[in-house]
mmCIF file of C-alpha atoms in Angstrom:
data_model
loop_
_atom_site.group_PDB
_atom_site.id
_atom_site.type_symbol
_atom_site.label_atom_id
_atom_site.label_comp_id
_atom_site.label_asym_id
_atom_site.label_seq_id
_atom_site.Cartn_x
_atom_site.Cartn_y
_atom_site.Cartn_z
ATOM 1 C CA MET A 1 0.125 0.158 -0.053
ATOM 2 C CA PHE A 2 1.294 3.417 -0.945
ATOM 3 C CA TRP A 3 0.529 6.670 0.811
ATOM 4 C CA HIS A 4 0.053 9.610 -1.589
ATOM 5 C CA PRO A 5 0.166 13.073 -0.122
ATOM 6 C CA SER A 6 -3.221 15.017 -0.954
ATOM 7 C CA GLU A 7 -2.822 18.462 -2.431
ATOM 8 C CA PRO A 8 -2.353 21.264 0.245
ATOM 9 C CA ASP A 9 -4.876 23.916 0.469
ATOM 10 C CA ILE A 10 -2.404 26.666 -1.031
ATOM 11 C CA ASP A 11 0.272 25.128 -3.271
ATOM 12 C CA VAL A 12 3.570 27.395 -4.025
ATOM 13 C CA ALA A 13 6.433 26.934 -6.125
ATOM 14 C CA SER A 14 9.247 29.357 -7.280
ATOM 15 C CA ALA A 15 11.645 29.120 -10.202
ATOM 16 C CA ILE A 16 14.457 31.277 -11.275
ATOM 17 C CA SER A 17 16.722 31.452 -14.022
ATOM 18 C CA GLN A 18 19.603 34.000 -14.952
ATOM 19 C CA GLY A 19 18.607 34.095 -18.718
ATOM 20 C CA SER A 20 21.273 35.450 -20.755
ATOM 21 C CA ARG A 21 22.472 37.897 -18.511
ATOM 22 C CA ASP A 22 26.062 37.993 -16.632
ATOM 23 C CA TYR A 23 24.614 38.234 -13.464
ATOM 24 C CA GLN A 24 21.293 37.423 -11.342
ATOM 25 C CA GLU A 25 19.699 40.590 -10.146
ATOM 26 C CA ASP A 26 16.294 38.974 -8.971
ATOM 27 C CA ALA A 27 15.432 37.986 -5.483
ATOM 28 C CA VAL A 28 12.417 36.203 -4.032
ATOM 29 C CA ILE A 29 11.104 34.629 -1.016
ATOM 30 C CA ALA A 30 7.697 32.710 -0.752
ATOM 31 C CA ASP A 31 6.659 31.838 2.807
ATOM 32 C CA PHE A 32 3.567 29.728 3.435
ATOM 33 C CA PRO A 33 4.249 28.031 6.748
ATOM 34 C CA VAL A 34 2.241 24.886 7.264
ATOM 35 C CA GLY A 35 -0.483 25.717 9.806
ATOM 36 C CA ALA A 36 -0.240 29.535 9.453
ATOM 37 C CA GLU A 37 -3.087 31.632 8.670
ATOM 38 C CA PHE A 38 -1.469 33.677 6.009
ATOM 39 C CA GLY A 39 1.426 33.389 3.481
ATOM 40 C CA MET A 40 3.293 35.870 1.522
ATOM 41 C CA VAL A 41 5.598 36.228 -1.621
ATOM 42 C CA VAL A 42 8.079 39.202 -1.959
ATOM 43 C CA LEU A 43 10.082 39.611 -5.108
ATOM 44 C CA ALA A 44 12.485 42.195 -6.191
ATOM 45 C CA ASP A 45 14.171 42.825 -9.552
ATOM 46 C CA GLY A 46 17.400 44.802 -9.216
ATOM 47 C CA MET A 47 19.117 47.314 -11.322
ATOM 48 C CA GLY A 48 22.427 48.983 -11.352
ATOM 49 C CA GLY A 49 24.727 46.168 -12.709
ATOM 50 C CA HIS A 50 26.871 43.608 -11.014
ATOM 51 C CA ALA A 51 28.222 46.165 -8.639
ATOM 52 C CA ALA A 52 24.836 46.934 -6.949
ATOM 53 C CA GLY A 53 21.978 45.181 -8.749
ATOM 54 C CA ASP A 54 21.948 41.998 -6.797
ATOM 55 C CA VAL A 55 22.561 43.948 -3.571
ATOM 56 C CA ALA A 56 19.529 46.121 -4.185
ATOM 57 C CA SER A 57 17.162 43.101 -4.578
ATOM 58 C CA LYS A 58 18.424 41.149 -1.825
ATOM 59 C CA THR A 59 18.157 44.398 0.526
ATOM 60 C CA VAL A 60 14.659 44.892 -0.648
ATOM 61 C CA VAL A 61 13.389 41.464 -0.350
ATOM 62 C CA THR A 62 15.101 41.080 2.984
ATOM 63 C CA GLU A 63 13.871 44.185 4.537
ATOM 64 C CA VAL A 64 10.318 43.772 3.520
ATOM 65 C CA PHE A 65 10.102 40.062 4.448
ATOM 66 C CA ARG A 66 11.609 40.941 7.765
ATOM 67 C CA HIS A 67 9.080 43.653 8.512
ATOM 68 C CA LEU A 68 6.267 41.607 7.576
ATOM 69 C CA LYS A 69 7.388 38.466 9.339
ATOM 70 C CA PHE A 70 8.005 40.442 12.462
ATOM 71 C CA ARG A 71 4.240 41.052 12.534
ATOM 72 C CA SER A 72 3.331 37.580 11.413
ATOM 73 C CA ASP A 73 1.292 36.862 14.573
ATOM 74 C CA SER A 74 -1.142 39.827 13.973
ATOM 75 C CA ILE A 75 -1.376 40.172 10.303
ATOM 76 C CA PRO A 76 -4.147 37.716 9.883
ATOM 77 C CA TYR A 77 -6.284 39.843 12.221
ATOM 78 C CA GLN A 78 -5.191 43.253 10.899
ATOM 79 C CA GLY A 79 -7.776 43.540 8.075
ATOM 80 C CA THR A 80 -7.834 47.144 6.935
ATOM 81 C CA ASN A 81 -4.257 47.748 8.316
ATOM 82 C CA ILE A 82 -2.612 45.454 6.004
ATOM 83 C CA PRO A 83 -1.835 47.879 3.252
ATOM 84 C CA ALA A 84 -0.341 50.379 5.776
ATOM 85 C CA LEU A 85 1.872 47.382 7.009
ATOM 86 C CA LEU A 86 2.860 46.775 3.362
ATOM 87 C CA GLY A 87 3.657 50.581 3.200
ATOM 88 C CA GLU A 88 5.706 50.438 6.052
ATOM 89 C CA ALA A 89 7.703 47.658 4.946
ATOM 90 C CA ALA A 90 8.454 49.199 1.557
ATOM 91 C CA THR A 91 9.631 52.435 3.313
ATOM 92 C CA ALA A 92 11.854 50.386 5.519
ATOM 93 C CA ALA A 93 13.339 48.744 2.276
ATOM 94 C CA ASN A 94 13.929 52.231 0.808
ATOM 95 C CA LEU A 95 15.712 53.491 3.885
ATOM 96 C CA ALA A 96 17.677 50.329 3.896
ATOM 97 C CA THR A 97 18.793 51.067 0.169
ATOM 98 C CA MET A 98 19.655 54.722 1.041
ATOM 99 C CA ARG A 99 21.750 53.683 4.023
ATOM 100 C CA HIS A 100 23.763 51.184 1.991
ATOM 101 C CA ILE A 101 24.552 53.612 -0.932
ATOM 102 C CA ALA A 102 25.496 56.281 1.864
ATOM 103 C CA LYS A 103 28.082 53.731 3.026
ATOM 104 C CA HIS A 104 29.109 52.863 -0.726
ATOM 105 C CA PRO A 105 29.039 55.625 -2.789
ATOM 106 C CA ASP A 106 30.058 53.424 -5.887
ATOM 107 C CA ALA A 107 26.673 51.836 -5.507
ATOM 108 C CA ALA A 108 24.692 55.224 -6.268
ATOM 109 C CA GLY A 109 22.118 54.555 -8.923
ATOM 110 C CA MET A 110 21.238 51.109 -7.594
ATOM 111 C CA GLY A 111 17.663 50.076 -7.077
ATOM 112 C CA ALA A 112 14.994 47.487 -7.407
ATOM 113 C CA THR A 113 11.259 46.953 -8.162
ATOM 114 C CA LEU A 114 9.093 45.323 -5.449
ATOM 115 C CA VAL A 115 5.803 43.189 -5.602
ATOM 116 C CA SER A 116 5.140 42.136 -2.062
ATOM 117 C CA THR A 117 1.877 40.238 -1.488
ATOM 118 C CA VAL A 118 -0.019 38.846 1.433
ATOM 119 C CA PHE A 119 -2.694 36.084 1.190
ATOM 120 C CA VAL A 120 -4.995 35.813 4.136
ATOM 121 C CA ASP A 121 -8.404 34.243 4.200
ATOM 122 C CA ASN A 122 -10.134 34.899 0.910
ATOM 123 C CA ARG A 123 -8.167 38.118 0.584
ATOM 124 C CA LEU A 124 -5.107 39.293 -1.512
ATOM 125 C CA TYR A 125 -3.128 42.854 -0.557
ATOM 126 C CA TRP A 126 -0.283 43.772 -2.597
ATOM 127 C CA MET A 127 2.419 46.756 -2.643
ATOM 128 C CA SER A 128 3.910 46.964 -6.141
ATOM 129 C CA ILE A 129 6.478 49.467 -7.124
ATOM 130 C CA GLY A 130 8.249 49.205 -10.551
ATOM 131 C CA ASP A 131 7.296 46.760 -13.466
ATOM 132 C CA SER A 132 7.207 43.379 -11.935
ATOM 133 C CA PRO A 133 4.046 41.744 -12.778
ATOM 134 C CA LEU A 134 1.370 40.149 -10.614
ATOM 135 C CA PHE A 135 -0.758 38.069 -12.721
ATOM 136 C CA HIS A 136 -4.096 36.450 -11.674
ATOM 137 C CA PHE A 137 -5.572 33.320 -13.689
ATOM 138 C CA ARG A 138 -9.274 32.544 -13.250
ATOM 139 C CA ASN A 139 -11.559 30.768 -15.661
ATOM 140 C CA GLY A 140 -9.241 30.539 -18.471
ATOM 141 C CA LYS A 141 -8.365 34.136 -18.395
ATOM 142 C CA LEU A 142 -5.086 35.873 -17.451
ATOM 143 C CA SER A 143 -4.995 39.399 -16.095
ATOM 144 C CA GLN A 144 -2.442 41.730 -14.487
ATOM 145 C CA LEU A 145 -3.555 42.962 -11.120
ATOM 146 C CA ASN A 146 -0.924 45.607 -10.409
ATOM 147 C CA GLU A 147 -0.054 48.672 -12.141
ATOM 148 C CA ASP A 148 3.021 48.809 -14.660
ATOM 149 C CA HIS A 149 5.387 51.567 -13.747
ATOM 150 C CA SER A 150 7.161 51.833 -16.652
ATOM 151 C CA LEU A 151 6.981 53.578 -19.996
ATOM 152 C CA SER A 152 5.281 50.588 -21.449
ATOM 153 C CA PRO A 153 1.724 51.666 -20.896
ATOM 154 C CA GLN A 154 2.421 55.207 -22.549
ATOM 155 C CA ILE A 155 3.779 53.463 -25.551
ATOM 156 C CA ASP A 156 0.952 50.957 -25.774
ATOM 157 C CA PHE A 157 -1.341 53.960 -25.891
ATOM 158 C CA LEU A 158 0.380 55.450 -28.798
ATOM 159 C CA VAL A 159 0.227 52.153 -30.758
ATOM 160 C CA GLU A 160 -3.612 52.119 -29.837
ATOM 161 C CA ALA A 161 -4.102 55.769 -30.807
ATOM 162 C CA GLY A 162 -2.548 55.031 -34.173
ATOM 163 C CA MET A 163 0.362 57.297 -33.333
ATOM 164 C CA MET A 164 3.015 54.284 -33.523
ATOM 165 C CA ASP A 165 2.793 51.042 -35.165
ATOM 166 C CA ALA A 166 2.789 47.960 -33.274
ATOM 167 C CA GLU A 167 6.231 46.619 -34.247
ATOM 168 C CA THR A 168 7.774 49.892 -33.118
ATOM 169 C CA GLY A 169 5.915 49.655 -29.966
ATOM 170 C CA ARG A 170 6.935 46.356 -29.146
ATOM 171 C CA ASN A 171 10.579 46.858 -29.581
ATOM 172 C CA HIS A 172 10.780 50.527 -28.381
ATOM 173 C CA PRO A 173 14.226 51.011 -26.555
ATOM 174 C CA ASN A 174 12.503 52.938 -23.775
ATOM 175 C CA ARG A 175 9.751 50.431 -23.207
ATOM 176 C CA ASN A 176 11.353 49.038 -19.831
ATOM 177 C CA CYS A 177 12.404 52.322 -18.480
ATOM 178 C CA LEU A 178 11.006 52.631 -14.965
ATOM 179 C CA THR A 179 9.026 55.385 -13.743
ATOM 180 C CA SER A 180 9.122 54.290 -10.133
ATOM 181 C CA VAL A 181 11.562 52.230 -8.204
ATOM 182 C CA ILE A 182 13.046 51.966 -4.699
ATOM 183 C CA MET A 183 16.378 53.531 -4.703
ATOM 184 C CA GLY A 184 16.902 55.319 -1.390
ATOM 185 C CA GLU A 185 14.821 58.396 -2.761
ATOM 186 C CA ASP A 186 11.509 59.541 -2.882
ATOM 187 C CA ILE A 187 9.271 56.835 -4.451
ATOM 188 C CA ALA A 188 7.429 58.199 -7.436
ATOM 189 C CA LYS A 189 4.404 55.707 -7.608
ATOM 190 C CA LYS A 190 3.022 52.959 -5.317
ATOM 191 C CA ASP A 191 0.283 50.567 -6.377
ATOM 192 C CA CYS A 192 -1.161 49.395 -2.866
ATOM 193 C CA PRO A 193 -5.130 49.278 -3.054
ATOM 194 C CA ALA A 194 -6.819 49.715 0.298
ATOM 195 C CA GLU A 195 -9.470 47.275 -0.648
ATOM 196 C CA PRO A 196 -8.229 43.589 -1.110
ATOM 197 C CA PHE A 197 -8.663 41.207 -4.068
ATOM 198 C CA GLU A 198 -11.158 38.590 -3.490
ATOM 199 C CA ILE A 199 -9.540 35.159 -3.828
ATOM 200 C CA LYS A 200 -11.669 32.228 -5.211
ATOM 201 C CA GLN A 201 -11.016 28.411 -5.091
ATOM 202 C CA GLY A 202 -9.184 27.301 -8.183
ATOM 203 C CA ASP A 203 -7.149 30.762 -8.633
ATOM 204 C CA ILE A 204 -3.686 30.778 -9.716
ATOM 205 C CA PHE A 205 -1.531 33.852 -8.935
ATOM 206 C CA ILE A 206 1.944 34.620 -10.419
ATOM 207 C CA VAL A 207 4.550 36.995 -8.854
ATOM 208 C CA ALA A 208 7.364 37.396 -11.404
ATOM 209 C CA SER A 209 9.959 39.621 -12.598
ATOM 210 C CA ASP A 210 9.537 41.301 -16.123
ATOM 211 C CA GLY A 211 11.908 38.593 -17.686
ATOM 212 C CA LEU A 212 8.814 36.354 -17.788
ATOM 213 C CA GLN A 213 7.258 38.752 -20.168
ATOM 214 C CA TYR A 214 9.522 37.971 -22.906
ATOM 215 C CA LEU A 215 6.505 35.491 -23.440
ATOM 216 C CA GLN A 216 3.316 37.273 -24.492
ATOM 217 C CA ASP A 217 0.413 37.108 -22.217
ATOM 218 C CA THR A 218 -1.462 34.874 -24.595
ATOM 219 C CA GLN A 219 1.299 32.465 -24.231
ATOM 220 C CA ILE A 220 1.154 32.628 -20.475
ATOM 221 C CA GLU A 221 -2.440 32.160 -20.365
ATOM 222 C CA LYS A 222 -2.353 29.110 -22.808
ATOM 223 C CA ILE A 223 0.501 27.492 -20.287
ATOM 224 C CA LEU A 224 -1.575 27.975 -17.367
ATOM 225 C CA HIS A 225 -4.715 26.608 -18.809
ATOM 226 C CA LYS A 226 -2.905 23.641 -20.123
ATOM 227 C CA ASN A 227 -1.227 23.021 -16.637
ATOM 228 C CA ARG A 228 -3.970 24.436 -14.205
ATOM 229 C CA LYS A 229 -4.444 20.997 -12.922
ATOM 230 C CA GLU A 230 -0.883 20.263 -12.102
ATOM 231 C CA ARG A 231 1.097 21.147 -8.855
ATOM 232 C CA CYS A 232 2.676 24.452 -8.807
ATOM 233 C CA THR A 233 6.324 22.851 -9.307
ATOM 234 C CA GLU A 234 5.102 21.544 -12.808
ATOM 235 C CA ILE A 235 3.332 25.181 -13.494
ATOM 236 C CA ALA A 236 6.624 26.954 -12.693
ATOM 237 C CA ARG A 237 8.518 24.482 -14.708
ATOM 238 C CA ALA A 238 6.471 24.762 -17.615
ATOM 239 C CA LEU A 239 6.648 28.495 -17.698
ATOM 240 C CA LEU A 240 10.365 28.640 -17.272
ATOM 241 C CA THR A 241 11.014 26.021 -19.918
ATOM 242 C CA SER A 242 8.856 28.111 -22.355
ATOM 243 C CA VAL A 243 10.942 31.290 -21.797
ATOM 244 C CA GLU A 244 14.164 29.165 -22.325
ATOM 245 C CA ALA A 245 12.935 27.733 -25.496
ATOM 246 C CA LEU A 246 12.949 31.214 -26.904
ATOM 247 C CA LYS A 247 16.699 31.418 -26.761
ATOM 248 C CA ASP A 248 16.555 35.177 -26.864
ATOM 249 C CA PRO A 249 19.951 36.419 -26.810
ATOM 250 C CA ASP A 250 18.930 39.381 -24.721
ATOM 251 C CA GLN A 251 16.760 37.269 -22.146
ATOM 252 C CA ASP A 252 16.494 39.050 -18.760
ATOM 253 C CA ASN A 253 16.727 37.148 -15.494
ATOM 254 C CA VAL A 254 13.328 35.251 -14.965
ATOM 255 C CA THR A 255 11.992 34.567 -11.402
ATOM 256 C CA ILE A 256 8.642 33.239 -10.770
ATOM 257 C CA SER A 257 6.391 32.321 -7.870
ATOM 258 C CA VAL A 258 3.283 30.564 -8.515
ATOM 259 C CA VAL A 259 0.542 30.423 -5.961
ATOM 260 C CA LYS A 260 -2.400 28.109 -6.363
ATOM 261 C CA ILE A 261 -5.654 28.121 -4.192
ATOM 262 C CA ASN A 262 -6.971 24.483 -3.904
ATOM 263 C CA ARG A 263 -8.862 25.480 -0.693
ATOM 264 C CA LEU A 264 -9.745 28.644 1.083
ATOM 265 C CA VAL A 265 -8.334 28.913 4.553
ATOM 266 C CA SER A 266 -10.414 30.709 7.084
ATOM 267 C CA VAL A 267 -8.948 32.701 9.874
ATOM 268 C CA ARG A 268 -9.960 31.966 13.254
ATOM 269 C CA LYS A 269 -11.969 34.902 14.869
ATOM 270 C CA GLN A 270 -9.981 35.967 17.760
ATOM 271 C CA THR A 271 -8.171 39.092 19.076
ATOM 272 C CA ALA A 272 -4.802 39.629 17.558
ATOM 273 C CA PRO A 273 -2.003 38.928 19.855
ATOM 274 C CA ALA A 274 0.636 41.773 20.403
ATOM 275 C CA PRO A 275 3.890 41.083 18.394
ATOM 276 C CA GLN A 276 6.663 39.498 20.412
ATOM 277 C CA LEU A 277 10.400 39.772 19.589
ATOM 278 C CA SER A 278 10.641 36.288 20.333
ATOM 279 C CA ASN A 279 8.383 35.290 17.584
ATOM 280 C CA PHE A 280 10.664 37.034 14.867
ATOM 281 C CA GLN A 281 12.912 34.771 12.902
ATOM 282 C CA HIS A 282 15.250 35.494 10.006
ATOM 283 C CA ALA A 283 14.438 33.921 6.840
ATOM 284 C CA PRO A 284 16.737 31.393 5.774
ATOM 285 C CA ALA A 285 18.417 31.844 2.169
ATOM 286 C CA LEU A 286 16.296 30.283 -0.498
ATOM 287 C CA GLN A 287 17.577 26.879 -1.554
ATOM 288 C CA PRO A 288 16.266 25.287 -4.650
ATOM 289 C CA LYS A 289 15.307 21.720 -4.195
ATOM 290 C CA ALA A 290 15.410 20.758 -7.892
ATOM 291 C CA ALA A 291 16.782 21.904 -11.179
ATOM 292 C CA ASN A 292 15.095 21.773 -14.437
ATOM 293 C CA GLU A 293 16.238 19.599 -17.059
ATOM 294 C CA GLY A 294 18.099 22.364 -18.897
ATOM 295 C CA GLY A 295 20.163 23.253 -15.940
ATOM 296 C CA ALA A 296 19.774 27.159 -16.401
ATOM 297 C CA GLY A 297 16.841 27.449 -14.094
ATOM 298 C CA GLN A 298 16.196 26.264 -10.692
ATOM 299 C CA ILE A 299 12.685 25.391 -8.855
ATOM 300 C CA ALA A 300 11.717 25.271 -5.307
ATOM 301 C CA ALA A 301 8.409 24.169 -4.173
ATOM 302 C CA THR A 302 6.732 25.020 -0.799
ATOM 303 C CA THR A 303 3.679 23.455 0.280
ATOM 304 C CA GLY A 304 1.134 25.660 1.898
ATOM 305 C CA TYR A 305 -1.282 25.740 4.681
ATOM 306 C CA ALA A 306 -1.963 22.478 6.767
ATOM 307 C CA ARG A 307 -4.626 20.414 5.613
ATOM 308 C CA LYS A 308 -8.099 20.505 7.505
ATOM 309 C CA SER A 309 -7.812 17.472 10.097
ATOM 310 C CA SER A 310 21.669 45.464 -16.541
ATOM 311 C CA GLY A 311 22.403 48.871 -15.324
ATOM 312 C CA SER A 312 19.965 51.565 -14.751
ATOM 313 C CA ARG A 313 16.619 51.534 -16.442
ATOM 314 C CA PHE A 314 14.918 54.332 -14.189
ATOM 315 C CA ALA A 315 13.175 57.215 -16.061
ATOM 316 C CA ARG A 316 12.360 60.106 -13.804
ATOM 317 C CA ALA A 317 8.516 60.556 -13.507
ATOM 318 C CA SER A 318 7.226 63.585 -15.567
ATOM 319 C CA ASN A 319 6.480 65.605 -12.222
ATOM 320 C CA GLY A 320 10.034 66.054 -11.631
ATOM 321 C CA GLN A 321 10.432 63.431 -8.793
#
């Protein structure tokens, strides 16, 4: 007789690939402890080259994760305060970036995007700065939930208005220039809705760096539809394999966290405990548990809640910030 583990309530897997770049400047932490009542994904895509891009992304991810993890006992009961917590975490990451640049002047110009997500009960909250996408897949349809803080929306508008042809827009050299980023200065734009997104059973979410968008949205949608019944490790593998199959000589770093809602987990109704310093714990370095067949990418899986029983690409915003 063989024992086969059942699906977790929330299935999670992350994948990362260096692409065609000389350095890995993405960083991600996916934290869904078994038995906990909330989970989170924190992802950053660094800029500033080898001297600083990887430092920037790791600094941002570490600071945001540390800030949220410290409040892990109370987050499930925070409700409307969760967006404020996400804002505080982003501010902490920005200050940490500023301090690093002050101590290391050669790192001036470094920065990172941020997507931090909190999944609790049937609610999803997020803070987004930059162009790293947060995708949602439901009933065969893919949509991007967060704002794109790059010049891409403006270029797409010009294409739709007939002021630029589609091919020129798709390959525009400024398409990926950021209009907001964490770099130790005033943050021009933040996307952090006060109202949460309602999660439903069967939903699939993807937190990614923009390297995933070398695939068209229609391609991503098709891959998710084909693999929607698979575990998240297979979904992440399919996405990464499809990106690598493009063999694009300019392929950016690719980082993906896939979150699949098999069953909704209800938060117990009780008073939130006061945060205790003893409850804080540093996140261990992400250790991939398996490599894909190509060897270039790495995949790590996390089973979720317990079962019930290259240089700067920042463009200043038009307001001068």
